[in-house]
mmCIF file of C-alpha atoms and ligand atoms in Angstrom:
data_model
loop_
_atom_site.group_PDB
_atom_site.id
_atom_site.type_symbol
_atom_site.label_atom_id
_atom_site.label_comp_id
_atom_site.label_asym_id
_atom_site.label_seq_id
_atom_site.Cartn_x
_atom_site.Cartn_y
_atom_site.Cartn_z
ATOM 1 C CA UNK T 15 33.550 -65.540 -205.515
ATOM 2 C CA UNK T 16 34.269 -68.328 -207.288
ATOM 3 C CA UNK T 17 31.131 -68.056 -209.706
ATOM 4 C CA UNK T 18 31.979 -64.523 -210.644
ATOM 5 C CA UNK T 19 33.593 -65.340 -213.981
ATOM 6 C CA UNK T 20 30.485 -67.768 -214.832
ATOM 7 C CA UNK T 21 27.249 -65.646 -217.091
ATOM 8 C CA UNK T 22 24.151 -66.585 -215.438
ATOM 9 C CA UNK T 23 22.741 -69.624 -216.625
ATOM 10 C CA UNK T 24 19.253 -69.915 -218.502
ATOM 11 C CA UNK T 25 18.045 -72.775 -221.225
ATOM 12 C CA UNK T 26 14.549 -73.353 -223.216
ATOM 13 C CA UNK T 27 13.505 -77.044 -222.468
ATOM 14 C CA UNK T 28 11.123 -79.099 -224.854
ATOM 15 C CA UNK T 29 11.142 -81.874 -226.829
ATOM 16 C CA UNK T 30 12.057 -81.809 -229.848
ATOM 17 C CA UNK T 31 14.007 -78.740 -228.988
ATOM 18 C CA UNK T 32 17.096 -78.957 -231.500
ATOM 19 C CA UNK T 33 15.349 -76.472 -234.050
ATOM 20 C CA UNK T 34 14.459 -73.542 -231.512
ATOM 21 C CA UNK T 35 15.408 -70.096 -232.332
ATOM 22 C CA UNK T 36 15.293 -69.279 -228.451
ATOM 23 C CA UNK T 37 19.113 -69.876 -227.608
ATOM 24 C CA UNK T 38 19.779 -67.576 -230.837
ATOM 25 C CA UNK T 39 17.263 -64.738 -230.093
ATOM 26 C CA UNK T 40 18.585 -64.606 -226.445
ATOM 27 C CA UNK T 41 22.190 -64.415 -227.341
ATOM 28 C CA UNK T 42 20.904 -61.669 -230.033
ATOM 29 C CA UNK T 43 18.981 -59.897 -226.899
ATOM 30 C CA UNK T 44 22.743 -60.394 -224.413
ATOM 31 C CA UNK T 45 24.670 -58.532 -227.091
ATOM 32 C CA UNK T 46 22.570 -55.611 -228.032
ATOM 33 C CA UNK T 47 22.000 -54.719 -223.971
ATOM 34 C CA UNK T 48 25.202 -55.678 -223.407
ATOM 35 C CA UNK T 49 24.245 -58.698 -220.372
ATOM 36 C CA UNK T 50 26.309 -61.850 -219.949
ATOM 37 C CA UNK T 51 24.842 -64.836 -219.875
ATOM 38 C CA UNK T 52 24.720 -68.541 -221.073
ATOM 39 C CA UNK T 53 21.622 -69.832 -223.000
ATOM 40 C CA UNK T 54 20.418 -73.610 -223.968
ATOM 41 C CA UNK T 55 18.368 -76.140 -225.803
ATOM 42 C CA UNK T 56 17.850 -78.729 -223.663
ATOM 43 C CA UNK T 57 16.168 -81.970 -224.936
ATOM 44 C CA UNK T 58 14.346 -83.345 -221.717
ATOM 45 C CA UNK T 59 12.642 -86.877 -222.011
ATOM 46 C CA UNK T 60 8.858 -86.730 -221.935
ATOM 47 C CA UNK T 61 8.709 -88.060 -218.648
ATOM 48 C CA UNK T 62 11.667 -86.364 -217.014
ATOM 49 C CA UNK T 63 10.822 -82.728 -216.955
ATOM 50 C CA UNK T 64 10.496 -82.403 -212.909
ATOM 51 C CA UNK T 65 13.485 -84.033 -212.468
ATOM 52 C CA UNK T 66 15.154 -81.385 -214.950
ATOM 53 C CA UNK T 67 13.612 -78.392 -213.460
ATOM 54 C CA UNK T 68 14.935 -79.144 -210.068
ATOM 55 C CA UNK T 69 18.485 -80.458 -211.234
ATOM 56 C CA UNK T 70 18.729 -77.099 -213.070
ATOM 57 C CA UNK T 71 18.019 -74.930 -210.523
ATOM 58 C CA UNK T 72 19.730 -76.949 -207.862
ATOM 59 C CA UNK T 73 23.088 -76.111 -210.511
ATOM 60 C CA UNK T 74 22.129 -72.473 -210.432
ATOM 61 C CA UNK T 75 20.595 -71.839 -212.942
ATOM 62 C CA UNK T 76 18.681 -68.419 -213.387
ATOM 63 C CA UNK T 77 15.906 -68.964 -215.536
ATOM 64 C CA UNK T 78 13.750 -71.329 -217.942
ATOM 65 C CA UNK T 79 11.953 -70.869 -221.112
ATOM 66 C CA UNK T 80 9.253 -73.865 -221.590
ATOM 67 C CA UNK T 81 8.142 -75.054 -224.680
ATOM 68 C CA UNK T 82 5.960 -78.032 -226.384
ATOM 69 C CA UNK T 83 4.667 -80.600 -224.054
ATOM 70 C CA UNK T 84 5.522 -79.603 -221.347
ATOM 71 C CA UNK T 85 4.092 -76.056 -220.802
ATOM 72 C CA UNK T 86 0.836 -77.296 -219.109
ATOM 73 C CA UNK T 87 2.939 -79.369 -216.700
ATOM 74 C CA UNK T 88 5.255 -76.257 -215.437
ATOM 75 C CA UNK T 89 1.973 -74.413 -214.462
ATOM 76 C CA UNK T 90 1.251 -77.541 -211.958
ATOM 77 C CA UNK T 91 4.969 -77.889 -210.778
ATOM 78 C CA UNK T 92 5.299 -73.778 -209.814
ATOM 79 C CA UNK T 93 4.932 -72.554 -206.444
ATOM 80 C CA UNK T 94 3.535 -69.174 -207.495
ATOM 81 C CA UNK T 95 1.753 -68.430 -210.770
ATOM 82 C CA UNK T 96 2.012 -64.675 -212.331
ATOM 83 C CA UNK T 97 -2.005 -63.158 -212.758
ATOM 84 C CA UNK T 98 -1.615 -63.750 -216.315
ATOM 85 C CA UNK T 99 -0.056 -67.214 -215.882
ATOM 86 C CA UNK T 100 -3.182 -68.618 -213.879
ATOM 87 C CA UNK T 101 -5.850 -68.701 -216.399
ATOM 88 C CA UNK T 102 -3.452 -69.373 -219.283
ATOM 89 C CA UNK T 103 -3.295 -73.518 -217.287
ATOM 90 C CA UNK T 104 0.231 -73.259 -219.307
ATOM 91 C CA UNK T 105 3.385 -71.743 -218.364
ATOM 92 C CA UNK T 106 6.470 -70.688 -220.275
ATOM 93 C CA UNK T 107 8.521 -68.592 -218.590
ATOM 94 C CA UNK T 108 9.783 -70.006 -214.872
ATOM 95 C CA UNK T 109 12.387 -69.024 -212.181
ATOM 96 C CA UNK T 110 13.299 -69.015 -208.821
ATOM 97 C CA UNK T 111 13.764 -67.018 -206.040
ATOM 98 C CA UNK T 112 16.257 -66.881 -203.124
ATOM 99 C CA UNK T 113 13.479 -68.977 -200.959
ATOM 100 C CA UNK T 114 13.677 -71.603 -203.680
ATOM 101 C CA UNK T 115 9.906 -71.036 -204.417
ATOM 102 C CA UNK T 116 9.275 -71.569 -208.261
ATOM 103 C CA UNK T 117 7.325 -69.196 -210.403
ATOM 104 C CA UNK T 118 6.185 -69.468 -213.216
ATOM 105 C CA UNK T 119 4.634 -66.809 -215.610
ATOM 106 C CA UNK T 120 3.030 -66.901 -219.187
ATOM 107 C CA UNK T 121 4.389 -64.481 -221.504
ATOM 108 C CA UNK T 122 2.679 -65.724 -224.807
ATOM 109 C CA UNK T 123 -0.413 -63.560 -224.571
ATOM 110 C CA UNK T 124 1.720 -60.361 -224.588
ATOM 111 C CA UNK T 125 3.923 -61.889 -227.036
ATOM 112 C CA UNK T 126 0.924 -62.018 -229.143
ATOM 113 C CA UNK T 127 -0.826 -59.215 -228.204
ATOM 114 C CA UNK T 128 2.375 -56.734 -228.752
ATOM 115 C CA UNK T 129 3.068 -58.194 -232.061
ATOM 116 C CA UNK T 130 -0.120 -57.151 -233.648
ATOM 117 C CA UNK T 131 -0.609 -54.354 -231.979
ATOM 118 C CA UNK T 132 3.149 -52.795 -232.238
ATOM 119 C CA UNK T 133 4.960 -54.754 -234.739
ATOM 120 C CA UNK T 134 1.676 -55.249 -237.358
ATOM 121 C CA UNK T 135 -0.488 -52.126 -236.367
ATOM 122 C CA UNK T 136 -3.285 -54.596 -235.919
ATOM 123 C CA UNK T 137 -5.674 -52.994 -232.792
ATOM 124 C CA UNK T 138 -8.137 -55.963 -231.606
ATOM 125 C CA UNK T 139 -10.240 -53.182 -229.855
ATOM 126 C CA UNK T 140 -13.857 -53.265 -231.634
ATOM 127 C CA UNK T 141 -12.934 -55.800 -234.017
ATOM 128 C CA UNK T 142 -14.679 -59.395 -234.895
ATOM 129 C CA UNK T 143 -11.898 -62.126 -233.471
ATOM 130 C CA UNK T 144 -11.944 -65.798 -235.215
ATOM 131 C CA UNK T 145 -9.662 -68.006 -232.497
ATOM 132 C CA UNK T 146 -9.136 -71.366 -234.717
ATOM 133 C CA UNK T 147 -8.435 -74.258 -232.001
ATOM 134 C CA UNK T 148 -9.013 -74.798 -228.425
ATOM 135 C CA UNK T 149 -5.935 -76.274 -227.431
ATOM 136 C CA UNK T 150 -3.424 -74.634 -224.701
ATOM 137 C CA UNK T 151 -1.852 -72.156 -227.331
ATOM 138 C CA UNK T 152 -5.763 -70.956 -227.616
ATOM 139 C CA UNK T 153 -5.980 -70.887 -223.867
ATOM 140 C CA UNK T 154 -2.786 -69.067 -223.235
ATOM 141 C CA UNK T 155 -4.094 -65.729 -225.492
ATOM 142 C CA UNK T 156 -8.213 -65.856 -225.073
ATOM 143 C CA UNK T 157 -7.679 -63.671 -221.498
ATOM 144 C CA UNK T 158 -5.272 -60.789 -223.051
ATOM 145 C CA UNK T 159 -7.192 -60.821 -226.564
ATOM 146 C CA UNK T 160 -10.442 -60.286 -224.495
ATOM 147 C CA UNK T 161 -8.455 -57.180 -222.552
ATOM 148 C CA UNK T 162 -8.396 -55.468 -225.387
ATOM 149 C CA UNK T 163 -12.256 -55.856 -225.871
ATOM 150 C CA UNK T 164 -12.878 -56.762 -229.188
ATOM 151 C CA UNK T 165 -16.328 -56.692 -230.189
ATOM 152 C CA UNK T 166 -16.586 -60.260 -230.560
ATOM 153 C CA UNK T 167 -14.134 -63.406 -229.960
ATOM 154 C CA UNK T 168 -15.245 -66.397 -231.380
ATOM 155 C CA UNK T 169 -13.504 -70.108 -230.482
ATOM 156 C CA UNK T 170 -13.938 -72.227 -233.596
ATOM 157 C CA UNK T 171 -12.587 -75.753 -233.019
ATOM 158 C CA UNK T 172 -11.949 -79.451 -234.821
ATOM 159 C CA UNK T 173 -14.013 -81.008 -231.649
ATOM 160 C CA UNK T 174 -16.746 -78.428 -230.928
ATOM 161 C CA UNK T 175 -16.860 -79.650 -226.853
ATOM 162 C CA UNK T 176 -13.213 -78.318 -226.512
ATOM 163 C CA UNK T 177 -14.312 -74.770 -228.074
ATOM 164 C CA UNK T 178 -17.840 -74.312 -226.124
ATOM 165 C CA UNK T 179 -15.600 -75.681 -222.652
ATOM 166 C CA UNK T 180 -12.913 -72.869 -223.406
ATOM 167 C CA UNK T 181 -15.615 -70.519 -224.003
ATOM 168 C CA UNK T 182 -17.618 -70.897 -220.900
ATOM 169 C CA UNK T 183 -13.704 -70.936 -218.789
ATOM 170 C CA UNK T 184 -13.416 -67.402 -219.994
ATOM 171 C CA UNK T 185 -16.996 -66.212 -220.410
ATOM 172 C CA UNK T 186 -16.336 -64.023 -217.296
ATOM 173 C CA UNK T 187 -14.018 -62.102 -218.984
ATOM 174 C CA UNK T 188 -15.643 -61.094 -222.054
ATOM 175 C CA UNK T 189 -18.199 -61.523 -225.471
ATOM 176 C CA UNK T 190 -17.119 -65.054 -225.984
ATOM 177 C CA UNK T 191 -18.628 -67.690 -228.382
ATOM 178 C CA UNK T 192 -17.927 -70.953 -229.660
ATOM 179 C CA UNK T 193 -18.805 -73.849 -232.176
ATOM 180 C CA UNK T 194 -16.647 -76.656 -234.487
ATOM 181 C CA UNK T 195 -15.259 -75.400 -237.200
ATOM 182 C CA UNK T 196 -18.339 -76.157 -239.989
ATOM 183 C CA UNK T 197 -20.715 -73.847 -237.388
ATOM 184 C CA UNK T 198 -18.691 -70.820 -237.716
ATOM 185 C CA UNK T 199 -20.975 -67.355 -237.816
ATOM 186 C CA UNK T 200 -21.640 -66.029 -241.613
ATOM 187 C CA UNK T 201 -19.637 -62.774 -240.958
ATOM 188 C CA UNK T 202 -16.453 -61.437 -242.211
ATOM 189 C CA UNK T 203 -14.211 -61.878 -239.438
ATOM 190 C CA UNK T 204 -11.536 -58.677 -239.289
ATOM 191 C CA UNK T 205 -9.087 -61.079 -237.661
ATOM 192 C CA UNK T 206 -8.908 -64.761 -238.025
ATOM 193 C CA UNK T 207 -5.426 -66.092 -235.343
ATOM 194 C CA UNK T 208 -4.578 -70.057 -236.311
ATOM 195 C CA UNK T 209 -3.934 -71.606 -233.127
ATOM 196 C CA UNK T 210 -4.284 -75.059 -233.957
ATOM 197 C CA UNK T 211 -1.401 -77.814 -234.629
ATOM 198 C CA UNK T 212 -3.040 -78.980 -237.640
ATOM 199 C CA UNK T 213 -0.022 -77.106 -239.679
ATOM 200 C CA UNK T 214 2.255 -79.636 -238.063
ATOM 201 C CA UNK T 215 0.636 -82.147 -240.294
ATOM 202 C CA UNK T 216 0.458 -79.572 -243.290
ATOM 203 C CA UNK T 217 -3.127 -79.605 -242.597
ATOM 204 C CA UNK T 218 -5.225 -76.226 -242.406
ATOM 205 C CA UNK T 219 -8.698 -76.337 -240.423
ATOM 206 C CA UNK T 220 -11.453 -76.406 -243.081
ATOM 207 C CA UNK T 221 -13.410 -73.046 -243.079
ATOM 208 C CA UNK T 222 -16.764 -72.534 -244.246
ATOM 209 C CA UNK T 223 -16.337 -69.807 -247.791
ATOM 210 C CA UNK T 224 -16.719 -66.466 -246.617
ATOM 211 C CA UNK T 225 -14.983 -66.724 -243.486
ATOM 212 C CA UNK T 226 -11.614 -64.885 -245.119
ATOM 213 C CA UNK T 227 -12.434 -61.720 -246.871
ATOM 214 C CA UNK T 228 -9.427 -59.945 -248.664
ATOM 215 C CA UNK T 229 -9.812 -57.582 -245.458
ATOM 216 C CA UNK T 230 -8.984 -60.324 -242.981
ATOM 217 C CA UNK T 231 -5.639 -59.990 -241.313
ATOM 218 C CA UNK T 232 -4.814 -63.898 -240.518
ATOM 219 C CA UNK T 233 -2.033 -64.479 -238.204
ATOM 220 C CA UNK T 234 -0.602 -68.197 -238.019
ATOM 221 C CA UNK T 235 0.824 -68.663 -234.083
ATOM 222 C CA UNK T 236 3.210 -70.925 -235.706
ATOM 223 C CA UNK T 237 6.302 -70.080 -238.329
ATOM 224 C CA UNK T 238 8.670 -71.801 -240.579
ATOM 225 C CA UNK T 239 10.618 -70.904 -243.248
ATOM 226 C CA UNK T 240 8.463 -70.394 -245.752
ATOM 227 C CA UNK T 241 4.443 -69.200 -245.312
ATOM 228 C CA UNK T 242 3.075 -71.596 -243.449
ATOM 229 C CA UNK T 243 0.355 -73.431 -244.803
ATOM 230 C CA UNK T 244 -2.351 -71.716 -242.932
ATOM 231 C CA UNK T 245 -0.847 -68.343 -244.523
ATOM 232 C CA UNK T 246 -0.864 -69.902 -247.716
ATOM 233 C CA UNK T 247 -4.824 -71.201 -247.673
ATOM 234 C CA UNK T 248 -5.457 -67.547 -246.500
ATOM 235 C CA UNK T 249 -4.314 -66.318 -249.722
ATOM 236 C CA UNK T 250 -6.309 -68.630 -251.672
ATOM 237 C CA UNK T 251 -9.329 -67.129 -249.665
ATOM 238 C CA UNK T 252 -8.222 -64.118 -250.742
ATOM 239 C CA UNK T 253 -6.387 -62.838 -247.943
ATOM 240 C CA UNK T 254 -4.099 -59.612 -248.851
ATOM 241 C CA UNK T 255 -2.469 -59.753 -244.976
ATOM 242 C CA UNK T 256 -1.338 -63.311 -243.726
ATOM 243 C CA UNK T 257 1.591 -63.302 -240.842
ATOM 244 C CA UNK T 258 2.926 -65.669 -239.577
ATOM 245 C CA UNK T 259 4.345 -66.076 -235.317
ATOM 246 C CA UNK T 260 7.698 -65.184 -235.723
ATOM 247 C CA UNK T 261 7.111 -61.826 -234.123
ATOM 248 C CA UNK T 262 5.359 -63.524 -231.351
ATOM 249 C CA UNK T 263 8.095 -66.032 -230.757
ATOM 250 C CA UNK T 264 10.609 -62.570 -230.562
ATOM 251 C CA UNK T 265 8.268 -60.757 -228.099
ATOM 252 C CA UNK T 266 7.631 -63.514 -226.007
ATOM 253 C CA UNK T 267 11.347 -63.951 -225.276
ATOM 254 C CA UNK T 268 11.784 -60.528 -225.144
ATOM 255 C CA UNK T 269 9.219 -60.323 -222.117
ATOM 256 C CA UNK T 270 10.674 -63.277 -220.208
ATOM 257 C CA UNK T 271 14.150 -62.076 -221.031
ATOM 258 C CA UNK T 272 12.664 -58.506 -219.365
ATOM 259 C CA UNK T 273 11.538 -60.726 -216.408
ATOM 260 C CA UNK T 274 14.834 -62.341 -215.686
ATOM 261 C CA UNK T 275 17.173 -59.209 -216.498
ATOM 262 C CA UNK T 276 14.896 -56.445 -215.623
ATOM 263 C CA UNK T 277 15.699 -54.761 -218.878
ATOM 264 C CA UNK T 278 13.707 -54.992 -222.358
ATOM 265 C CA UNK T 279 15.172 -55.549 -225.704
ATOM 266 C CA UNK T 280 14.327 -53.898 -228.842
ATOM 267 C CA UNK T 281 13.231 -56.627 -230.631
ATOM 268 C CA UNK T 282 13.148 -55.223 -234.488
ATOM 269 C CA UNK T 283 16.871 -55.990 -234.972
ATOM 270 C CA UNK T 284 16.009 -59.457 -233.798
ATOM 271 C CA UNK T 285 12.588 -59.960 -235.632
ATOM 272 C CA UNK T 286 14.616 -58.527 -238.838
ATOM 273 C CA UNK T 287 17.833 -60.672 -238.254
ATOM 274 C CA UNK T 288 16.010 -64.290 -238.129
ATOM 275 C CA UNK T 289 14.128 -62.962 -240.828
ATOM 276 C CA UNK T 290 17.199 -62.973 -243.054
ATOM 277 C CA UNK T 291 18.611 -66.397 -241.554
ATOM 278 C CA UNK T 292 15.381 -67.763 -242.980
ATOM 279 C CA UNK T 293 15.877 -66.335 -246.346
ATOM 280 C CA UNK T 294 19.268 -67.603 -246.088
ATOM 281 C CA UNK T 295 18.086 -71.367 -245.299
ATOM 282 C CA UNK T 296 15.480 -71.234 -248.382
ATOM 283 C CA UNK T 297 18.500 -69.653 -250.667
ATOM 284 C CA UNK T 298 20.318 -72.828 -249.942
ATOM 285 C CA UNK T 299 16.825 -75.061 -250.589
ATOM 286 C CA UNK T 300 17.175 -76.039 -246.974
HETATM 287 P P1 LIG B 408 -1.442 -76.912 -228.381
HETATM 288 O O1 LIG B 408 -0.869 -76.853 -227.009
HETATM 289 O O2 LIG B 408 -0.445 -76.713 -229.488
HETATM 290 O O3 LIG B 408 -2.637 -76.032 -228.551
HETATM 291 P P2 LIG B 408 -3.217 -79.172 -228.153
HETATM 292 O O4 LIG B 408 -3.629 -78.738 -226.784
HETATM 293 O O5 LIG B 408 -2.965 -80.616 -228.427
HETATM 294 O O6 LIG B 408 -1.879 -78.443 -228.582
HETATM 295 O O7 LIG B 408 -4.287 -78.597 -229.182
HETATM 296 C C1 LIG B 408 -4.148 -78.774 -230.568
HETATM 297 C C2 LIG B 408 -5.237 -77.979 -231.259
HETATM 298 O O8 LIG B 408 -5.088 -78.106 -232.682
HETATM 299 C C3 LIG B 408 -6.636 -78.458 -230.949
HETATM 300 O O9 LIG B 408 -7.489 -77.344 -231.016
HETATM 301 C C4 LIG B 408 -6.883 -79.442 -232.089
HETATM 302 O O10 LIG B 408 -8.251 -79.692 -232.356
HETATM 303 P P3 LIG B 408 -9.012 -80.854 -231.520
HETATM 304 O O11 LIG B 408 -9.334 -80.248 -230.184
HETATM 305 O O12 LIG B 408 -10.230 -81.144 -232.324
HETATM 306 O O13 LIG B 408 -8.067 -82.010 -231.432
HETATM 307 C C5 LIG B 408 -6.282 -78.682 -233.233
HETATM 308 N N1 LIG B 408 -5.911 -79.513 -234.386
HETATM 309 C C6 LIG B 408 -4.901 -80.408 -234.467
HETATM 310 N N2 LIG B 408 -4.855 -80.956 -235.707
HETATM 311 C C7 LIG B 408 -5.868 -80.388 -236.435
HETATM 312 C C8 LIG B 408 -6.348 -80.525 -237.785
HETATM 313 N N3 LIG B 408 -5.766 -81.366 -238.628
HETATM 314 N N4 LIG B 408 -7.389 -79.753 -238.166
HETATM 315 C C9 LIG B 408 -7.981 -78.906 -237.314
HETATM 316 N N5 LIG B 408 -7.578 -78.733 -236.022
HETATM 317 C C10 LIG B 408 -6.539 -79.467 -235.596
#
């Protein structure tokens, strides 16, 4: 019994990982269900994730969150793939059973999903859907944004190819279309989601006028600080009701941290507690 005194082991690993609220929203999840366990940041090189995966488990670990790049590359190392996992082609969420078979699930699309629907009272269900990008944070929601059957979801992306490609993946599941973003359909869109990296660059993808109405809810899959600058060029359109992901980034953990503990978090406290550590950094001009 010598590992009885040690908490279960989990960790996020990305890179750059030193600025992820993951360890803190985990430990925030341990305390309020009252579970005992150890959670990391680990910085893996961009060429040694395998390596880390198995050396982690191998330790004993429990359970890994996965994060930028190397999301895409868990969903090829994992034995098994969760339903929702599979069409995603990403993976966030991995651990491993007494067998030592890997799986891997996506949690991101629920993340999403429940904080629109729960957190923001935003239904998708008969609603017109504006998907900006057609990277793998696009891929990872198009299959549980079409569950809800909006009434149309359209892929609008930088290289048009990558948006019509997406489309035509998911086409089964779905009223899916898709052009660059200049060829975007003249309606008001009743959601518009941002899930391209051009905020990374304090870029914002270049919409044709009309596209924002001040009815449009616009979610940003990405947070910071401040509003991003997606949020903020959705206000200059107009927008009355920008958010930005840091409800997503709560829920997500929450379901993975359901997964691994078989018990669910509230995640208000948490959503309202890194809430105030933000307004805490700005306060200090950080
Ligand atoms: P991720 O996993 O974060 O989605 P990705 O797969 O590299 O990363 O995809 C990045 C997405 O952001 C793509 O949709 C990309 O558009 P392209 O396919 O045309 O490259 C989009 N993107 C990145 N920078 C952008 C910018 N400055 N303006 C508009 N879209 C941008």
């Amino acid at each position: 019994m010598s590992t009885a005194s040690r908490p279960d082991h989990y960790a996020v690993m990305g890179n750059p990982v030193a600025h992820s609220k993951s360890p803190l929203i985990h430990r925030l999840f341990a305390e309020q269900t009252g579970q005992q366990l150890q959670y990391d940041a680990l910085l893996v090189p961009e060429d040694g994730f395998a390596q880390a995966i198995a050396i982690f488990f191998i330790r004993g670990g429990k359970g890994l969150n996965v994060t930028v790049p190397f999301k895409q590359q868990a969903w090829e190392i994992a034995d098994e793939l969760s339903e929702r996992a599979r069409p995603a082609g990403a993976v966030n969420t991995l651990m491993m059973d007494e067998q030592g078979t890997l799986f891997g699930d996506n949690t991101d699309g629920v993340g999403l999903l429940r904080d629109l629907g729960e957190n923001l009272g935003i239904d998708v269900a008969g609603r017109n859907v504006l998907m900006l990008g057609a990277g793998g944070a696009a891929r990872g929601v198009l299959a549980p944004l079409l569950e809800q059957r909006p009434v149309r979801l359209h892929v609008a992306n930088r290289t048009a190819r990558r948006a019509t490609g997406l489309a035509a993946a998911f086409a089964a599941q779905g009223t899916l279309s898709a052009s660059g973003l200049d060829d975007i359909p003249a309606l008001r869109f009743d959601l518009v989601i941002n899930a391209t990296a051009a905020g990374l660059h304090g870029e914002v993808p270049a919409l044709p006028a009309g596209t924002i109405g001040s009815d449009t809810w616009c979610y940003d899959m990405v947070y910071g600080t401040e509003p991003t600058a997606f949020m903020r060029y959705a206000r200059q359109c107009g927008s009355a009701h920008t958010f930005d992901g840091l409800g997503m980034l709560v829920e997500q953990a929450a379901e993975s941290f359901r997964l691994w503990r078989g018990i669910t978090p509230r995640t208000a406290p948490v959503i309202a507690a890194l809430r105030r550590q933000n307004a805490e950094l700005v306060a200090q001009g950080e």
